[in-house]
Structure formats: structure tokens, C-alpha cells
Coordinates of C-alpha atoms and ligand atoms in Angstrom, one line a residue:
M18 CA -18.1 -22.9 -31.7
S19 CA -21.5 -24.3 -31.6
Q20 CA -24.4 -22.4 -29.7
E21 CA -24.9 -25.5 -27.8
T22 CA -21.7 -25.8 -25.5
N23 CA -23.6 -27.7 -22.7
K24 CA -24.6 -30.5 -24.9
D25 CA -22.8 -34.1 -24.7
K26 CA -20.9 -34.4 -27.8
I27 CA -18.0 -36.3 -29.5
I28 CA -15.3 -33.9 -30.7
I29 CA -13.0 -34.6 -33.8
I30 CA -9.5 -33.1 -33.6
D31 CA -8.7 -31.9 -37.2
F32 CA -5.1 -32.7 -38.4
G33 CA -6.2 -31.4 -41.6
S34 CA -7.3 -34.4 -43.5
Q35 CA -9.6 -33.9 -46.6
V36 CA -12.5 -36.1 -45.5
T37 CA -12.3 -34.7 -41.7
K38 CA -16.0 -33.4 -42.5
L39 CA -17.0 -36.8 -43.4
I40 CA -16.2 -38.3 -40.1
A41 CA -18.6 -35.4 -38.5
R42 CA -21.4 -36.0 -41.0
R43 CA -21.2 -39.8 -40.2
I44 CA -21.8 -39.0 -36.2
R45 CA -24.4 -36.6 -37.0
E46 CA -26.3 -39.3 -39.3
E47 CA -26.5 -41.2 -35.9
Q48 CA -28.3 -38.5 -34.4
V49 CA -25.2 -37.7 -32.3
F50 CA -24.1 -34.0 -31.7
C51 CA -20.2 -33.6 -32.8
E52 CA -17.7 -30.8 -33.5
I53 CA -14.7 -30.2 -35.4
V54 CA -12.0 -28.6 -33.4
K55 CA -8.4 -27.2 -34.0
I56 CA -5.7 -28.7 -31.9
D57 CA -5.2 -25.1 -30.3
E58 CA -8.7 -25.0 -29.0
L59 CA -7.5 -28.2 -26.6
K60 CA -5.6 -25.7 -24.5
K61 CA -8.7 -24.0 -23.5
K62 CA -9.8 -24.3 -19.9
N63 CA -12.9 -26.9 -19.3
F64 CA -12.6 -27.6 -23.0
L65 CA -13.3 -31.3 -22.4
K66 CA -16.4 -30.5 -20.3
N67 CA -19.4 -32.4 -22.1
V68 CA -16.7 -34.3 -24.3
K69 CA -18.2 -38.2 -24.3
G70 CA -15.6 -39.1 -27.2
I71 CA -12.8 -37.9 -29.2
I72 CA -11.8 -38.6 -32.8
L73 CA -8.3 -37.9 -34.1
S74 CA -8.5 -37.2 -37.6
G75 CA -6.2 -38.0 -40.7
G76 CA -3.7 -35.6 -41.9
P77 CA -1.0 -34.9 -44.3
A78 CA 1.8 -34.7 -41.4
T79 CA 4.2 -37.6 -40.5
V80 CA 5.1 -38.5 -37.0
T81 CA 8.6 -39.8 -38.4
K82 CA 9.6 -36.1 -38.6
S83 CA 11.2 -34.2 -35.7
K84 CA 8.2 -32.0 -35.6
F85 CA 4.7 -33.0 -36.1
P86 CA 1.4 -31.6 -34.7
Q87 CA 0.3 -33.3 -31.5
I88 CA -2.2 -33.3 -28.8
P89 CA -1.6 -32.0 -25.1
S90 CA -0.7 -35.3 -22.9
H91 CA -3.5 -34.4 -20.8
V92 CA -5.9 -35.6 -23.6
F93 CA -4.7 -38.9 -23.5
N94 CA -5.0 -39.2 -19.9
S95 CA -8.4 -37.7 -19.7
K96 CA -10.1 -41.3 -19.7
I97 CA -12.3 -40.0 -22.4
P98 CA -12.4 -42.7 -25.2
I99 CA -10.0 -41.8 -28.3
L100 CA -10.4 -43.3 -31.7
G101 CA -7.3 -42.2 -34.1
I102 CA -7.9 -42.8 -37.8
C103 CA -4.8 -42.8 -40.0
Y104 CA -2.7 -40.1 -38.9
G105 CA -4.6 -40.1 -35.5
L106 CA -3.6 -44.0 -35.2
Q107 CA 0.0 -43.0 -35.9
L108 CA 0.1 -40.2 -33.2
I109 CA -1.3 -42.9 -30.8
A110 CA 1.5 -45.2 -31.6
K111 CA 4.0 -42.5 -31.1
H112 CA 2.6 -41.2 -27.9
F113 CA 2.8 -44.8 -26.3
K114 CA 5.7 -45.7 -27.7
G115 CA 5.2 -47.8 -30.6
K116 CA 7.2 -47.6 -33.8
I117 CA 6.5 -46.0 -37.1
K118 CA 8.3 -45.8 -40.5
L119 CA 8.0 -44.1 -43.4
G120 CA 6.5 -47.1 -45.9
K121 CA 9.5 -47.9 -48.2
N122 CA 7.7 -49.2 -51.3
K123 CA 4.9 -46.7 -51.8
R124 CA 1.6 -45.5 -50.4
E125 CA -1.0 -47.9 -49.6
F126 CA -3.7 -46.3 -51.4
G127 CA -7.6 -47.1 -52.1
K128 CA -9.5 -50.6 -51.5
M129 CA -7.5 -53.0 -49.2
E130 CA -8.6 -56.3 -47.7
I131 CA -8.3 -56.5 -44.0
T132 CA -8.0 -59.7 -42.0
K133 CA -8.9 -59.9 -38.0
N134 CA -6.6 -61.3 -35.5
S135 CA -8.8 -60.6 -32.3
N136 CA -12.2 -59.5 -31.4
S137 CA -12.9 -55.9 -30.1
L138 CA -15.8 -53.9 -29.1
L139 CA -14.6 -51.5 -31.9
T140 CA -15.2 -54.1 -34.9
N141 CA -18.5 -55.6 -33.7
N142 CA -20.2 -56.6 -37.2
F143 CA -17.4 -55.1 -39.1
F144 CA -16.0 -58.4 -40.3
K145 CA -17.4 -60.9 -42.5
N146 CA -15.6 -64.4 -42.3
N147 CA -12.9 -62.5 -40.7
K148 CA -12.2 -60.3 -43.4
S149 CA -13.5 -56.8 -44.7
I150 CA -12.5 -54.2 -47.2
V151 CA -11.3 -50.8 -46.1
W152 CA -10.1 -47.7 -48.0
M153 CA -6.7 -46.5 -47.3
S154 CA -4.6 -43.5 -48.1
H155 CA -1.2 -43.5 -46.1
Q156 CA 2.3 -44.0 -46.4
D157 CA 3.8 -44.1 -43.0
I158 CA 3.4 -47.7 -41.2
V159 CA 3.1 -48.6 -37.5
Y160 CA 5.3 -51.8 -37.2
K161 CA 5.8 -52.2 -33.6
I162 CA 2.6 -52.0 -31.2
P163 CA 2.6 -49.5 -28.6
K164 CA 2.8 -50.3 -24.8
G165 CA -0.5 -51.9 -23.8
F166 CA -1.9 -52.3 -26.7
K167 CA -3.4 -55.2 -28.6
K168 CA -3.5 -56.4 -32.2
I169 CA -6.8 -56.5 -33.8
A170 CA -6.6 -56.5 -37.5
Y171 CA -3.7 -56.4 -40.5
T172 CA -3.5 -56.0 -44.1
N173 CA -0.6 -57.0 -46.4
N174 CA 1.1 -53.7 -46.0
S175 CA 0.3 -52.8 -42.6
P176 CA 0.7 -55.3 -39.8
L177 CA -1.1 -53.2 -37.3
T178 CA -4.2 -51.8 -39.1
I179 CA -6.5 -51.6 -36.2
I180 CA -5.2 -51.9 -32.5
E181 CA -6.5 -51.1 -28.9
N182 CA -5.9 -50.5 -25.5
A183 CA -9.3 -51.5 -24.0
G184 CA -8.6 -50.5 -20.5
K185 CA -7.7 -47.0 -21.4
K186 CA -10.4 -47.2 -24.3
I187 CA -8.3 -45.8 -26.8
Y188 CA -8.4 -47.3 -30.4
G189 CA -6.7 -46.7 -33.8
V190 CA -7.4 -47.6 -37.2
Q191 CA -5.0 -47.0 -40.3
F192 CA -7.7 -46.9 -42.8
H193 CA -10.7 -44.4 -43.1
P194 CA -14.0 -45.5 -41.7
E195 CA -15.9 -42.2 -42.4
V196 CA -15.6 -42.9 -46.7
T197 CA -18.4 -45.1 -48.2
H198 CA -15.5 -47.2 -49.8
T199 CA -15.0 -48.7 -46.3
I200 CA -17.8 -51.1 -46.9
Y201 CA -18.6 -51.3 -43.0
G202 CA -17.0 -48.1 -41.9
K203 CA -20.1 -47.1 -40.4
K204 CA -20.1 -50.0 -37.9
I205 CA -16.6 -48.7 -36.7
I206 CA -18.2 -45.4 -36.1
K207 CA -21.1 -46.5 -34.4
N208 CA -19.6 -49.0 -32.3
F209 CA -17.2 -46.2 -31.1
I210 CA -19.8 -43.6 -30.3
F211 CA -22.4 -46.0 -28.7
S212 CA -20.6 -49.1 -27.3
I213 CA -17.3 -47.3 -26.3
C214 CA -18.3 -43.7 -25.6
K215 CA -21.9 -44.7 -24.5
I216 CA -23.3 -41.2 -25.7
Q217 CA -26.9 -40.9 -26.1
K218 CA -28.3 -39.8 -29.5
N219 CA -29.2 -36.1 -29.0
W220 CA -29.0 -34.5 -32.3
K221 CA -32.6 -34.3 -33.9
I222 CA -33.2 -31.6 -36.3
N223 CA -36.6 -30.9 -35.6
I224 CA -35.7 -29.9 -32.1
E225 CA -32.7 -27.8 -33.3
K226 CA -35.1 -25.7 -35.3
N227 CA -36.7 -24.4 -32.5
I228 CA -33.6 -23.8 -30.7
I229 CA -32.5 -21.7 -33.9
I230 CA -35.4 -19.7 -34.1
E231 CA -35.0 -18.7 -30.3
N232 CA -31.6 -17.9 -30.5
I233 CA -32.1 -15.4 -33.3
K234 CA -35.0 -13.7 -31.3
K235 CA -32.5 -13.6 -28.1
T236 CA -29.7 -12.1 -30.5
V237 CA -31.7 -9.7 -32.5
G238 CA -34.2 -8.4 -30.2
N239 CA -36.3 -5.7 -31.8
K240 CA -33.4 -4.6 -34.5
K241 CA -33.6 -5.2 -38.2
V242 CA -31.5 -7.7 -40.2
I243 CA -31.1 -7.6 -44.1
C244 CA -30.2 -10.8 -46.1
A245 CA -29.0 -11.2 -49.8
L246 CA -31.5 -13.7 -51.0
S247 CA -30.2 -15.7 -53.6
G248 CA -32.8 -18.3 -54.0
G249 CA -30.1 -21.3 -53.2
V250 CA -31.2 -23.5 -50.4
D251 CA -28.8 -22.1 -47.7
S252 CA -29.9 -18.4 -48.1
S253 CA -33.6 -19.5 -48.4
V254 CA -33.6 -21.8 -45.3
A255 CA -31.7 -19.0 -43.5
A256 CA -34.2 -16.3 -44.3
L257 CA -37.3 -18.5 -43.7
L258 CA -36.1 -19.2 -40.2
I259 CA -35.0 -15.4 -39.4
Q260 CA -38.4 -14.6 -40.8
K261 CA -40.2 -16.8 -38.3
A262 CA -38.1 -15.4 -35.5
I263 CA -38.4 -11.6 -36.1
K264 CA -41.2 -11.6 -38.8
K265 CA -41.0 -7.8 -41.0
N266 CA -37.7 -6.9 -39.1
L267 CA -36.1 -9.1 -41.8
K268 CA -35.5 -7.2 -45.2
C269 CA -34.5 -9.4 -48.2
I270 CA -32.5 -8.4 -51.1
M271 CA -32.3 -10.0 -54.3
V272 CA -30.0 -8.7 -56.9
D273 CA -31.0 -9.6 -60.4
T274 CA -27.6 -10.4 -62.2
G275 CA -28.9 -11.4 -65.3
L276 CA -26.7 -14.5 -65.0
M277 CA -29.3 -16.7 -63.6
R278 CA -30.8 -19.8 -65.1
K279 CA -33.8 -19.2 -67.5
D280 CA -36.8 -17.7 -65.6
E281 CA -35.3 -18.6 -62.1
F282 CA -35.3 -14.9 -60.6
K283 CA -38.6 -14.4 -61.5
N284 CA -39.7 -17.6 -60.0
T285 CA -37.8 -17.2 -56.9
Y286 CA -39.1 -13.9 -56.3
K287 CA -42.6 -15.1 -56.5
I288 CA -42.3 -17.8 -54.0
F289 CA -40.7 -15.7 -51.2
K290 CA -43.1 -12.7 -52.1
N291 CA -46.5 -14.7 -52.5
K292 CA -46.0 -18.0 -50.5
Y293 CA -43.8 -16.6 -47.6
K294 CA -44.9 -12.9 -47.8
M295 CA -41.5 -12.2 -47.4
N296 CA -40.4 -8.7 -47.3
V297 CA -38.1 -8.6 -50.7
K298 CA -36.9 -5.7 -52.8
I299 CA -35.6 -6.6 -56.2
V300 CA -32.7 -4.9 -57.6
K301 CA -32.5 -5.0 -61.3
A302 CA -28.6 -5.0 -62.5
A303 CA -28.3 -7.5 -65.4
N304 CA -27.3 -4.4 -67.6
I305 CA -24.5 -3.0 -65.1
F306 CA -23.1 -6.8 -65.0
L307 CA -23.0 -7.2 -68.4
K308 CA -21.3 -3.9 -69.2
K309 CA -18.6 -4.8 -66.6
L310 CA -18.2 -8.2 -68.1
K311 CA -17.8 -7.2 -71.6
D312 CA -14.8 -8.3 -73.1
I313 CA -13.5 -10.3 -70.2
K314 CA -12.4 -13.8 -70.6
N315 CA -10.2 -14.6 -67.7
P316 CA -12.5 -16.9 -65.5
E317 CA -10.7 -15.5 -62.4
K318 CA -11.2 -11.8 -63.4
K319 CA -15.2 -12.7 -64.3
R320 CA -15.6 -13.8 -60.5
K321 CA -13.8 -10.9 -58.8
I322 CA -15.8 -8.3 -61.1
I323 CA -19.2 -10.2 -60.4
G324 CA -18.4 -10.5 -56.5
N325 CA -17.4 -6.7 -56.4
L326 CA -20.2 -5.5 -58.1
F327 CA -22.4 -7.6 -56.1
I328 CA -21.1 -6.4 -52.7
K329 CA -21.2 -2.6 -54.1
I330 CA -25.1 -2.9 -55.2
F331 CA -25.7 -4.9 -51.9
E332 CA -24.3 -1.9 -49.9
K333 CA -25.6 0.8 -51.7
E334 CA -29.3 -0.9 -51.1
A335 CA -28.5 -1.9 -47.4
K336 CA -27.6 1.7 -46.6
K337 CA -31.4 2.7 -47.5
I338 CA -32.9 0.7 -45.0
K339 CA -32.7 2.3 -41.6
K340 CA -31.8 0.9 -38.2
V341 CA -30.1 -2.3 -39.7
E342 CA -28.1 -4.3 -37.2
F343 CA -27.4 -7.6 -38.7
L344 CA -26.3 -9.1 -41.8
A345 CA -27.8 -12.5 -42.3
Q346 CA -25.8 -15.0 -44.2
G347 CA -26.5 -18.7 -45.0
T348 CA -23.0 -19.8 -44.0
L349 CA -23.0 -23.6 -43.3
Y350 CA -20.5 -25.8 -41.1
P351 CA -18.4 -26.9 -44.0
D352 CA -17.8 -23.2 -45.1
I353 CA -16.4 -22.4 -41.4
I354 CA -14.3 -25.5 -41.6
E355 CA -13.0 -24.9 -44.7
S356 CA -12.1 -21.3 -44.4
R357 CA -9.9 -21.9 -41.3
S358 CA -6.8 -23.9 -41.1
A359 CA -6.8 -27.1 -38.8
T360 CA -3.0 -27.1 -38.2
G361 CA -1.7 -23.9 -39.5
S362 CA -1.0 -24.8 -43.2
K363 CA -3.7 -23.5 -45.7
T364 CA -5.0 -26.2 -48.1
S365 CA -4.5 -24.7 -51.5
K366 CA -7.3 -22.6 -53.2
I367 CA -8.5 -24.0 -56.7
K368 CA -10.9 -21.2 -57.3
S369 CA -11.9 -18.0 -55.5
H370 CA -15.7 -18.7 -54.7
H371 CA -17.6 -15.5 -54.7
N372 CA -21.1 -15.8 -53.3
V373 CA -23.1 -14.4 -50.6
G374 CA -20.8 -15.8 -48.0
G375 CA -18.1 -13.1 -49.3
L376 CA -20.4 -10.1 -48.4
P377 CA -18.9 -6.8 -47.1
K378 CA -17.0 -6.7 -43.9
K379 CA -16.9 -3.1 -43.6
M380 CA -20.6 -2.4 -43.2
N381 CA -20.3 -2.0 -39.4
L382 CA -23.0 -5.0 -39.5
K383 CA -23.1 -7.7 -37.0
L384 CA -23.1 -11.1 -38.7
L385 CA -26.3 -13.6 -38.3
E386 CA -25.4 -16.9 -39.3
P387 CA -28.2 -19.2 -38.2
L388 CA -26.8 -22.3 -40.2
K389 CA -23.2 -22.2 -39.2
D390 CA -23.5 -25.5 -37.2
F391 CA -25.3 -27.5 -39.7
F392 CA -24.3 -29.7 -43.1
K393 CA -26.0 -29.1 -46.3
D394 CA -28.4 -32.3 -45.9
E395 CA -29.2 -30.9 -42.4
V396 CA -30.2 -27.7 -43.6
R397 CA -32.4 -29.4 -46.4
I398 CA -34.5 -31.3 -43.3
L399 CA -34.5 -27.9 -41.4
G400 CA -35.9 -26.4 -44.8
K401 CA -38.4 -29.3 -45.0
S402 CA -39.6 -28.7 -41.3
I403 CA -40.5 -25.1 -42.0
G404 CA -42.1 -25.6 -45.2
L405 CA -39.9 -24.5 -47.9
V406 CA -41.2 -25.5 -51.2
N407 CA -39.1 -28.7 -52.9
E408 CA -38.3 -26.6 -56.0
I409 CA -35.8 -24.6 -53.6
L410 CA -35.2 -27.5 -51.3
Y411 CA -33.9 -30.0 -53.8
K412 CA -32.3 -27.4 -56.2
H413 CA -28.8 -28.3 -57.7
P414 CA -26.1 -26.0 -56.3
F415 CA -25.6 -22.9 -58.5
P416 CA -22.5 -20.8 -58.4
G417 CA -22.5 -17.5 -57.3
P418 CA -21.3 -16.1 -60.5
G419 CA -24.0 -17.9 -62.4
L420 CA -23.6 -18.5 -66.1
A421 CA -20.8 -16.1 -66.5
I422 CA -18.6 -19.0 -65.6
R423 CA -20.6 -21.4 -67.7
I424 CA -20.0 -19.3 -70.9
I425 CA -16.3 -19.9 -71.5
G426 CA -14.5 -17.0 -73.0
K427 CA -16.5 -13.5 -73.7
I428 CA -20.0 -13.0 -72.4
N429 CA -22.8 -11.5 -74.3
L430 CA -26.6 -11.1 -74.1
Q431 CA -27.1 -13.4 -77.0
K432 CA -24.9 -16.1 -75.5
I433 CA -26.7 -15.8 -72.1
K434 CA -30.0 -16.4 -73.8
M435 CA -28.9 -19.2 -76.0
L436 CA -27.1 -21.2 -73.1
Q437 CA -30.3 -20.2 -70.6
E438 CA -32.5 -22.2 -73.5
A439 CA -30.2 -25.2 -73.7
D440 CA -29.6 -25.4 -69.9
D441 CA -33.5 -25.2 -69.5
I442 CA -34.3 -28.0 -71.9
F443 CA -31.5 -30.3 -70.2
I444 CA -33.1 -29.7 -67.1
N445 CA -36.5 -30.2 -68.2
E446 CA -35.3 -33.7 -69.7
L447 CA -33.8 -34.5 -66.5
N448 CA -37.0 -34.2 -64.9
K449 CA -38.9 -35.9 -67.3
F450 CA -36.9 -38.8 -66.9
N451 CA -36.9 -38.6 -63.1
L452 CA -33.2 -38.2 -62.9
Y453 CA -33.0 -34.7 -61.4
D454 CA -33.1 -35.8 -58.1
K455 CA -30.4 -38.8 -58.6
I456 CA -28.0 -36.4 -60.0
W457 CA -26.2 -34.0 -57.4
Q458 CA -25.6 -31.2 -60.1
A459 CA -26.2 -30.7 -63.6
Y460 CA -25.9 -28.0 -66.3
A461 CA -25.1 -26.9 -69.8
A462 CA -22.1 -24.7 -70.7
L463 CA -21.2 -22.8 -73.9
L464 CA -17.9 -23.5 -75.1
P465 CA -16.0 -20.8 -77.4
I466 CA -15.7 -23.2 -80.5
K467 CA -17.9 -23.5 -83.6
T468 CA -18.2 -26.6 -85.6
V469 CA -19.6 -27.6 -88.9
G470 CA -22.8 -29.7 -89.1
V471 CA -25.5 -30.2 -91.5
M472 CA -29.1 -29.2 -90.9
G473 CA -32.0 -29.9 -93.7
D474 CA -29.6 -29.5 -96.7
S475 CA -27.6 -26.8 -95.3
R476 CA -24.1 -26.7 -93.8
T477 CA -24.0 -24.9 -90.5
Y478 CA -21.1 -23.5 -88.7
E479 CA -22.3 -23.0 -85.0
N480 CA -21.7 -22.8 -81.3
L481 CA -20.8 -26.0 -79.2
C482 CA -22.8 -27.1 -76.3
L483 CA -21.5 -29.1 -73.4
I484 CA -23.6 -30.8 -70.9
R485 CA -22.2 -31.8 -67.4
A486 CA -24.3 -34.1 -64.8
V487 CA -22.4 -35.3 -61.9
K488 CA -22.7 -37.7 -58.8
S489 CA -21.2 -36.2 -55.2
E490 CA -21.6 -36.2 -51.8
D491 CA -20.3 -32.6 -50.9
G492 CA -19.0 -31.2 -54.2
M493 CA -15.5 -31.9 -52.9
S494 CA -15.2 -35.0 -55.4
A495 CA -17.7 -36.2 -58.2
D496 CA -18.2 -38.8 -60.8
Y497 CA -20.0 -37.9 -63.9
Y498 CA -23.3 -39.5 -64.1
S499 CA -23.9 -42.5 -66.6
F500 CA -26.8 -41.7 -68.6
N501 CA -28.8 -44.0 -70.9
K502 CA -28.1 -43.5 -74.7
E503 CA -32.1 -42.9 -75.2
V504 CA -31.6 -39.8 -72.5
L505 CA -28.5 -38.4 -74.2
D506 CA -30.2 -38.7 -77.7
E507 CA -33.0 -37.0 -76.5
I508 CA -31.2 -34.2 -74.8
S509 CA -28.9 -33.6 -77.6
N510 CA -31.9 -33.8 -80.2
K511 CA -34.1 -31.2 -78.2
I512 CA -31.1 -28.9 -77.8
I513 CA -29.7 -28.9 -81.6
N514 CA -33.4 -28.8 -82.9
R515 CA -34.7 -26.0 -80.5
V516 CA -31.8 -23.6 -79.8
K517 CA -30.9 -21.4 -82.6
G518 CA -27.2 -21.2 -82.7
I519 CA -26.4 -24.6 -81.3
N520 CA -25.3 -27.3 -83.9
R521 CA -23.4 -29.8 -81.6
V522 CA -23.9 -31.2 -77.8
V523 CA -20.8 -33.0 -76.2
Y524 CA -21.1 -34.5 -72.7
D525 CA -18.5 -34.0 -70.2
I526 CA -17.2 -37.4 -68.7
T527 CA -14.2 -36.2 -66.4
S528 CA -14.5 -37.0 -62.7
K529 CA -13.4 -34.5 -60.1
P530 CA -10.4 -34.9 -59.4
P531 CA -8.7 -34.2 -61.7
G532 CA -11.7 -32.0 -63.3
T533 CA -13.4 -29.5 -61.3
I534 CA -17.5 -29.5 -61.2
E535 CA -17.6 -26.0 -62.9
L536 CA -15.4 -25.5 -66.1
E537 CA -14.0 -22.0 -65.2
Ligands
XMP29 P1 -15.7 -26.7 -58.5 O1 -16.1 -26.2 -59.8 O2 -14.6 -25.8 -57.6 O3 -17.2 -26.7 -57.6 O4 -15.6 -28.2 -58.4 C1 -17.5 -27.1 -56.3 C2 -19.0 -26.7 -55.9 O5 -18.9 -25.2 -56.0 C3 -19.8 -24.6 -56.8 N1 -19.1 -23.4 -57.1 C4 -19.4 -22.0 -56.8 N2 -20.2 -21.9 -56.0 N3 -19.4 -19.6 -56.2 C5 -20.2 -20.7 -55.4 O6 -21.4 -20.2 -54.9 C6 -18.5 -19.6 -56.9 O7 -17.8 -18.9 -57.3 C7 -18.3 -21.2 -57.5 N4 -17.4 -21.9 -58.1 C8 -17.7 -23.1 -58.1 C9 -20.0 -25.6 -58.0 O8 -21.2 -25.3 -58.7 C10 -19.9 -27.0 -57.4 O9 -21.2 -27.1 -56.7

């Protein structure tokens, strides 16, 4: 729950859709405060206080079964405007005695053309010549309109794609207005929150900044806080905000795992020490990490070893600092949403992600998570407003286990150095061609394959370097970046000519899904 329960807000009831988070982002982009809530929370007393609008998200369940996730009837009678999206529409239809069936042929999936039947406050400026393009992902179809509702639009497969009961201020859309593939989806969100819910803009990051700092002061008082500083944007912004609140009572620990990008650890340390005068302690642990990772091939084992070792080192260091009461983490809002279940079912875990977010639970320290209400782009705005350098602010995401999961197979110092060089060349070229900021994440990896080549007059038999660059909004899905040939030529030539031990470079053209962003 947010620290700001007295603010007017829109709530999104989460039925487990993969894109629920995007609804919240779209609303926050309009500078309106909103929260994603679980169905259970609706039972709490006074829960709807300050709620100006309710969005029912999509989800994997179906109302055609005897059991399905529902919301209490009092929510439908609360007179608060409601917008149902996908499963949300079906739930509205079911509640108001419409009819829903399982689509016979197949799922309606992807971009569809939608046609207007009637005007609605919800669809102001949404149709052009009575048509629009929307993104669908559903199987169930509402085929009989619920009582008191009006048909607003249809597609070939869904006769009731948008419906409304303007008197009750209840609206339903079968498609996903929150995804960018729905061309004018933002209009639906804006019309709902401003024209129908009549909420005012009330979410300005710069104002939130002062509230966060005040809250930290109040919570921590004159106690001490420790923070594992990785140099990523989340822990950096969290640490700077805490420093602003409690000054020298913040102690940061930077663990050098030896698995960072070339010179990155050194540079980050310098920034925090010299520019921000932070109280940072370095723990040099590269040798221990390398020793523990010796002969380990399995990616999950690598993650576990790194995660556990990190925790052990951090715990040991933390114990040396006296009178610490709080452990600070750069946990973000998506981390909180993702780590809990919307409807009781856990979404499947693809990889175990070890980072600072998985720090010790047994340390008897209270958690301090100043960014837990914010999305990554909002954290960047916060970071900018407190003077965080661009170098950290716009840094691509980097996995906690670092280069260990970018060296496929066994790891050794020679491979780490080789990869650091290749990766450094790649990133420098992206900067040179002004591409770094257009790409969400880019890196080089080393594959456990040797191939034949020819350099000068000699045959070579050396390592294969893979480069990956993706565009993404939040890392949940991604497309590979389309480079010009000229850029790829330059990257490949430079890596092969300058990095001893690499004689071939390949570009990864896999999207996510079906691939993941990292290789391991
Ligand atoms: P995948 O590979 O799952 O990655 O598509 C999605 C995003 O998460 C990052 N990632 C990690 N971050 N610890 C982290 O802190 C990890 O173990 C880890 N594994 C992947 C990845 O770099 C991408 O941004």
C-alpha cells in the first residue's frame, strides 16, 4: 500500500493479466495517482475512500466456469465509475446478466479493426471515420448485452467490444487500451479518468520527492541505515534520497564481485565518493566469487552461488557497523506487484533473479524501501531531480549475477577480461553512433564455442562473441534492435581486431518471447 492513502486515486483491481502494470503506467503518465490492488483488499473497511475510479484488469480466468474471481457486489453499487478491460468486461457482463461464451473458433489475438455503433464519453477522439485499431487477447465472447447497457462498438469476432451503462458510469472494453498496439488506447484511459471519473492531476514526481524525504526522516529518526549500493539506477536513487534525509547516518556497502562491466565498479565508486560525498565502503571479493564459480556451468547454480555469497559478505560487513536499524533497498513498484499473486495463482517463474532485492531476511533489520511506489521511469525522473549523473540515470539494466550469466558455461578470469573488452567496445560504439539511449539494453556475451577463422595468413580457432541489443518498455517483452549494416560492421571489426581470443561475432535476432533478454 502506498504511503499516501489520503490522495484521490484510481484503483486497478488485478485479475492477473501480464499487462496490468501498463494500465497503472498509463494513468501515472497522465499525472494521476493510481494503485494496483488485489481482490482481497476490497474487503477492507473504508477501502474505497478517496477512490475516484475503478479499473478491472484482464486476466487468465473465465466467467464461463462455475468458479471465477469476482469482486464484492458493493463495488458495483458504489457509484464509483468502473471500466472493465478484457476479463473485466466479461465480469461486468456476467454481473449484469449478459451472456458470455467460449469463442468457438479460436482466440481473437493481436491487432483488430473495431467499428463504432454509438457515441460515448469513453470513446471521445478514439475513432477516426468510425474505425480504430485495437489489440485483443481473449477467447471468451460477450454475445448478449447485459441489462441496462448500450452497444458502443464491435469487431468481426466480438459483437460487443465496447459497452456502457452511462447512468451507472460502468464501461467495458474487450481489447487492451493500455498497450501501445491499440493506436488511440491512451484516449480511452484519459476519457475514463478525466471525463468520467473527474479526477484531477495529482501525481507530480518533484512534489513526491519531498514527501519521500520527509517520510524517511520520520521513519528513521536518528538511527542508522545500511544500503547495498550496486551503481544501478534503483539503488543509487534510493541511496541519494536517504542521504538527503539522514546525511551521514546512511552507510553504503559496495561489493566488488569482479563480474561487472569493464571499469564500472571503479567509476561508480568514484562518483559516489567524490561527487556525492557518500559514506561508502568497498568490499573486494572478486577472488572469492571466482573461486566459488569455478567449474559451474548451470545458470541457476551460478545465480544461487552468487546470490548466497553476496548475502554472506553483506551480512558480515553489516555486522561491523554499530547501531544499524534499517536496511535500504531500491525495490520498485513492479517488484512488489510481481512478487505477489493477484488471484492466488503464481505466474510461472522463468529464472530466479538475484539482486539486491533478495537481501537477508534474518538480519533483524527493518526494511526501508523509499521507491516502492514508483515505476522505473518515475525513478529516473526522481533521480534527475536530485542531480544523479546521466551516466547512472540512463544506464541500461544489468543483471545482479553480472557477467557470470553472460559467459555461457564455465567461467574463468581470462574469459571475464575478454568479455569485458568486447562489451566495452560494443557499448562505446553504441555511444559513438548515438544509439545507446535508443536501446533498452545491450551487451556482449561469450559462447562456449570455438570456430575457425583466418587472420593475416594464419588460421585461427577462437571464441565466439554474441552481441545483443533490444528495445523494450519494461523488460517483460522485447524486440531485437535493427542496426544499420555500417554499425554492425564497425562493431564486429573492432571486437575481432582488438580483443585477443575472439575471431567471430554474431548478432542475436531473437525477440522476447520466445527468447529472454539474457542468455542464461
Ligand atoms: P530476462 O533475461 O528474464 O531479463 O528476459 C529481464 C530483465 O531482467 C534482467 N535480469 C536480471 N536482473 N538479476 C537481476 O537483477 C538477475 O538475476 C537477472 N536476470 C535477468 C535482465 O538483464 C533484463 O533486464
